[in-house]
Tab-separated table of C-alpha atoms (C1' of nucleotides) in Angstrom:
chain	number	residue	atom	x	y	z
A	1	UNK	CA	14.133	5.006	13.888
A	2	UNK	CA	12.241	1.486	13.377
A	3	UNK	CA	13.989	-1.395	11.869
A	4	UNK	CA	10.499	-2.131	10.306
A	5	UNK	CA	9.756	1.316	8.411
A	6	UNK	CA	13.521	1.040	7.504
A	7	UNK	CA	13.141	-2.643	5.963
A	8	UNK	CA	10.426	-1.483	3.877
A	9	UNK	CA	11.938	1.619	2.857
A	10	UNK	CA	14.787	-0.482	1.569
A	11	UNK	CA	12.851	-2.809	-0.777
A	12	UNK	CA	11.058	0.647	-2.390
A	13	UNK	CA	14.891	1.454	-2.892
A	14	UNK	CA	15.787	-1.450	-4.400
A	15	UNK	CA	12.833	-1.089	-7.258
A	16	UNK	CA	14.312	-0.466	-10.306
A	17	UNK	CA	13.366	2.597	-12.863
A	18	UNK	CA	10.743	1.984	-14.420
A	19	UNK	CA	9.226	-0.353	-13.059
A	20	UNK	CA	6.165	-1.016	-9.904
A	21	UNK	CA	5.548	-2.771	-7.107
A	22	UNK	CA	2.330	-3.544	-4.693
A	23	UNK	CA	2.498	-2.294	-1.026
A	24	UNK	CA	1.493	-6.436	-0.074
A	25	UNK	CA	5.023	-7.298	-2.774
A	26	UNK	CA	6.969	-4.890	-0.507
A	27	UNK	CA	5.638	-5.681	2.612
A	28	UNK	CA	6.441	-9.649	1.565
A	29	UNK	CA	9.766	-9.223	0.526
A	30	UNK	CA	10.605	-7.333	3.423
A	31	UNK	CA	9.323	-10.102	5.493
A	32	UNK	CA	6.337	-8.686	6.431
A	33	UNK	CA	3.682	-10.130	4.728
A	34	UNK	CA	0.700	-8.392	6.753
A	35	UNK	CA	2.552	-5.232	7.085
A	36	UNK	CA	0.673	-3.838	3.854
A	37	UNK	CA	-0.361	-1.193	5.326
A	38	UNK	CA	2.996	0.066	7.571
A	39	UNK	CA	4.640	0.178	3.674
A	40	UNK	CA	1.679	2.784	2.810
A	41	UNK	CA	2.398	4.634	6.760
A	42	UNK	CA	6.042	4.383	6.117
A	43	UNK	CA	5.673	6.421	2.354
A	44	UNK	CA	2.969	9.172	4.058
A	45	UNK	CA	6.004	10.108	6.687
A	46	UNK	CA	8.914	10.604	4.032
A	47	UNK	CA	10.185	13.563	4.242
A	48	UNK	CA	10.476	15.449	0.923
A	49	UNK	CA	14.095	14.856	-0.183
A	50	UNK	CA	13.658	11.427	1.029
A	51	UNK	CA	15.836	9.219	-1.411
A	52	UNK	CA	12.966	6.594	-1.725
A	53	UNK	CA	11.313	5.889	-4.948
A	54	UNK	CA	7.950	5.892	-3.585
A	55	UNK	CA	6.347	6.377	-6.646
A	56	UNK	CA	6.916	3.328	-7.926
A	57	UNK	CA	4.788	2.127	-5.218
A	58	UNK	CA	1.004	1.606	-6.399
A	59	UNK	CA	-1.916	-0.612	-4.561
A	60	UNK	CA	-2.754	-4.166	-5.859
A	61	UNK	CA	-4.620	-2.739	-8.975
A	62	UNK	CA	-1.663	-0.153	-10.196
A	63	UNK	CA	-3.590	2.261	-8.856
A	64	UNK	CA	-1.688	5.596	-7.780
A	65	UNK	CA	-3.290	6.565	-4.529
A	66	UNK	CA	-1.850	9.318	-2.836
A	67	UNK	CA	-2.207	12.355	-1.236
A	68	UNK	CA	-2.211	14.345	-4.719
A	69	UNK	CA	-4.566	12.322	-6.531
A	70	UNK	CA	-1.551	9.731	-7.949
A	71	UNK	CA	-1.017	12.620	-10.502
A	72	UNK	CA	2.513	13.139	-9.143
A	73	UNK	CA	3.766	9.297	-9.137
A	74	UNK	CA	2.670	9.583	-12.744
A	75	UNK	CA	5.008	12.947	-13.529
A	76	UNK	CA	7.570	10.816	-11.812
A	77	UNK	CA	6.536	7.698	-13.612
A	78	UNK	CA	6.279	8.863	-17.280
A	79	UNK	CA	10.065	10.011	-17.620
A	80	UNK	CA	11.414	6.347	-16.330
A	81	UNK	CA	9.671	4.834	-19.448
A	82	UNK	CA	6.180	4.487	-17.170
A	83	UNK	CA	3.243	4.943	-19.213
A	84	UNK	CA	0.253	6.182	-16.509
A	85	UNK	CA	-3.291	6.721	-17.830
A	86	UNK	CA	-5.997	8.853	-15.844
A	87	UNK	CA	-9.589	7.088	-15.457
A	88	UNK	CA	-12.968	9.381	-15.962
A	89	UNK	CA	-13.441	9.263	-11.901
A	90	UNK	CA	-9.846	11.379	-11.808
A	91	UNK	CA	-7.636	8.377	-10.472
A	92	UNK	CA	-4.340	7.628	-11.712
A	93	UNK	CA	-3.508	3.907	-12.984
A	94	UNK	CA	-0.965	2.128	-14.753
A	95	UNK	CA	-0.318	-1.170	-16.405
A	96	UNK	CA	0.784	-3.458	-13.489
A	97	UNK	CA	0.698	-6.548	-15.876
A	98	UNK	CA	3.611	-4.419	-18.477
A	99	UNK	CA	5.716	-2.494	-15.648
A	100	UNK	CA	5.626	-4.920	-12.189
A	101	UNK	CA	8.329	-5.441	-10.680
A	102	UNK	CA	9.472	-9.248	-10.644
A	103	UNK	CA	11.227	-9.972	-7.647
A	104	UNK	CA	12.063	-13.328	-8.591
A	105	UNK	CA	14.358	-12.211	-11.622
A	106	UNK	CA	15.678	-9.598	-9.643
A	107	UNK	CA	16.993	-12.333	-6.995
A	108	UNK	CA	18.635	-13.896	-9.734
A	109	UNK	CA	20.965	-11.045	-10.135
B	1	DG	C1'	-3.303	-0.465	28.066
B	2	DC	C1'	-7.375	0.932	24.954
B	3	DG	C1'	-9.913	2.672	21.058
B	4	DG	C1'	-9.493	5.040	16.650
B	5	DT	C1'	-7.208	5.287	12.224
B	6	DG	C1'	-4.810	4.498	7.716
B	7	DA	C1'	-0.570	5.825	0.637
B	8	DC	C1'	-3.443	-2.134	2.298
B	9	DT	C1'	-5.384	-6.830	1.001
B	10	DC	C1'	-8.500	-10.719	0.968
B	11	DT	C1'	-13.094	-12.882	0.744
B	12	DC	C1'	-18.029	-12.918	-0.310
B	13	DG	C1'	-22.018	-11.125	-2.873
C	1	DC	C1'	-13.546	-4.560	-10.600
C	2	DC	C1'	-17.920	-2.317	-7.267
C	3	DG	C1'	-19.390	-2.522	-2.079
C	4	DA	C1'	-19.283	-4.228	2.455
C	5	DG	C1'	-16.898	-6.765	6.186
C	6	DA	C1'	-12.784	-8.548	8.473
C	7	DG	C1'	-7.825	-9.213	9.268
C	8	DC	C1'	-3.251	-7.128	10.213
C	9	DC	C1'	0.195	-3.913	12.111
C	10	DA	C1'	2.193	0.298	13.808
C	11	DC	C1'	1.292	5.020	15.448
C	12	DC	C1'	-1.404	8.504	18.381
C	13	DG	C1'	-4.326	10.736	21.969
DNA sequence: GCGGTGACTCTCG
DNA sequence: CCGAGAGCCACCG
């Protein structure tokens, strides 16, 4: 198993209910700041009971892209308090300004 | 080792 | 925030 996948996977873990972070946030406070993209490769090979939030994960505009459309991160998302709206071109989004995660308060836990 | 690829992001129009 | 181009990094044939 890779230390790197496993890094990332642990920072999705560590986002809290209800609240979203960027691949690039992950990948940076994993310590891999260019690794944007092994965050998004690490997601698309969890297996289906995987204990990884990885809805909570959207791109840099709140956008839920994924393999179904983002409509599932938003069935996940809506019951954690997650408010996701669909745009007329059938994408999922949500409000990254209300519901992203802030690592730096979280570090002050 | 090499080229192709992707749940990404940034910069320039 | 739309489109095109480039950078980055790991996986695959």
């Amino acid at each position: 198993v890779s230390e790197t996948r496993e890094a990332l996977l642990a920072v999705v873990r560590a986002i809290p209910a209800g609240r979203l972070a960027t691949y690039g946030d992950v990948a940076r406070r994993a310590g891999f700041p260019r690794s944007a993209r092994e965050v998004g490769r690490a997601l698309s090979v969890l297996p289906d009971g995987s204990s990884v939030p990885w809805w909570r994960v959207v791109n840099r505009e709140g956008r839920l892209v994924s393999p179904g459309g983002g409509a599932r991160q938003a069935e996940h998302l809506h019951p954690e308090g997650v408010d996701a709206e669909q745009l007329p071109d059938g994408s999922w989004r949500v409000d990254l300004d209300c519901y992203r995660w802030d690592e730096e308060a979280e570090e002050m836990e």
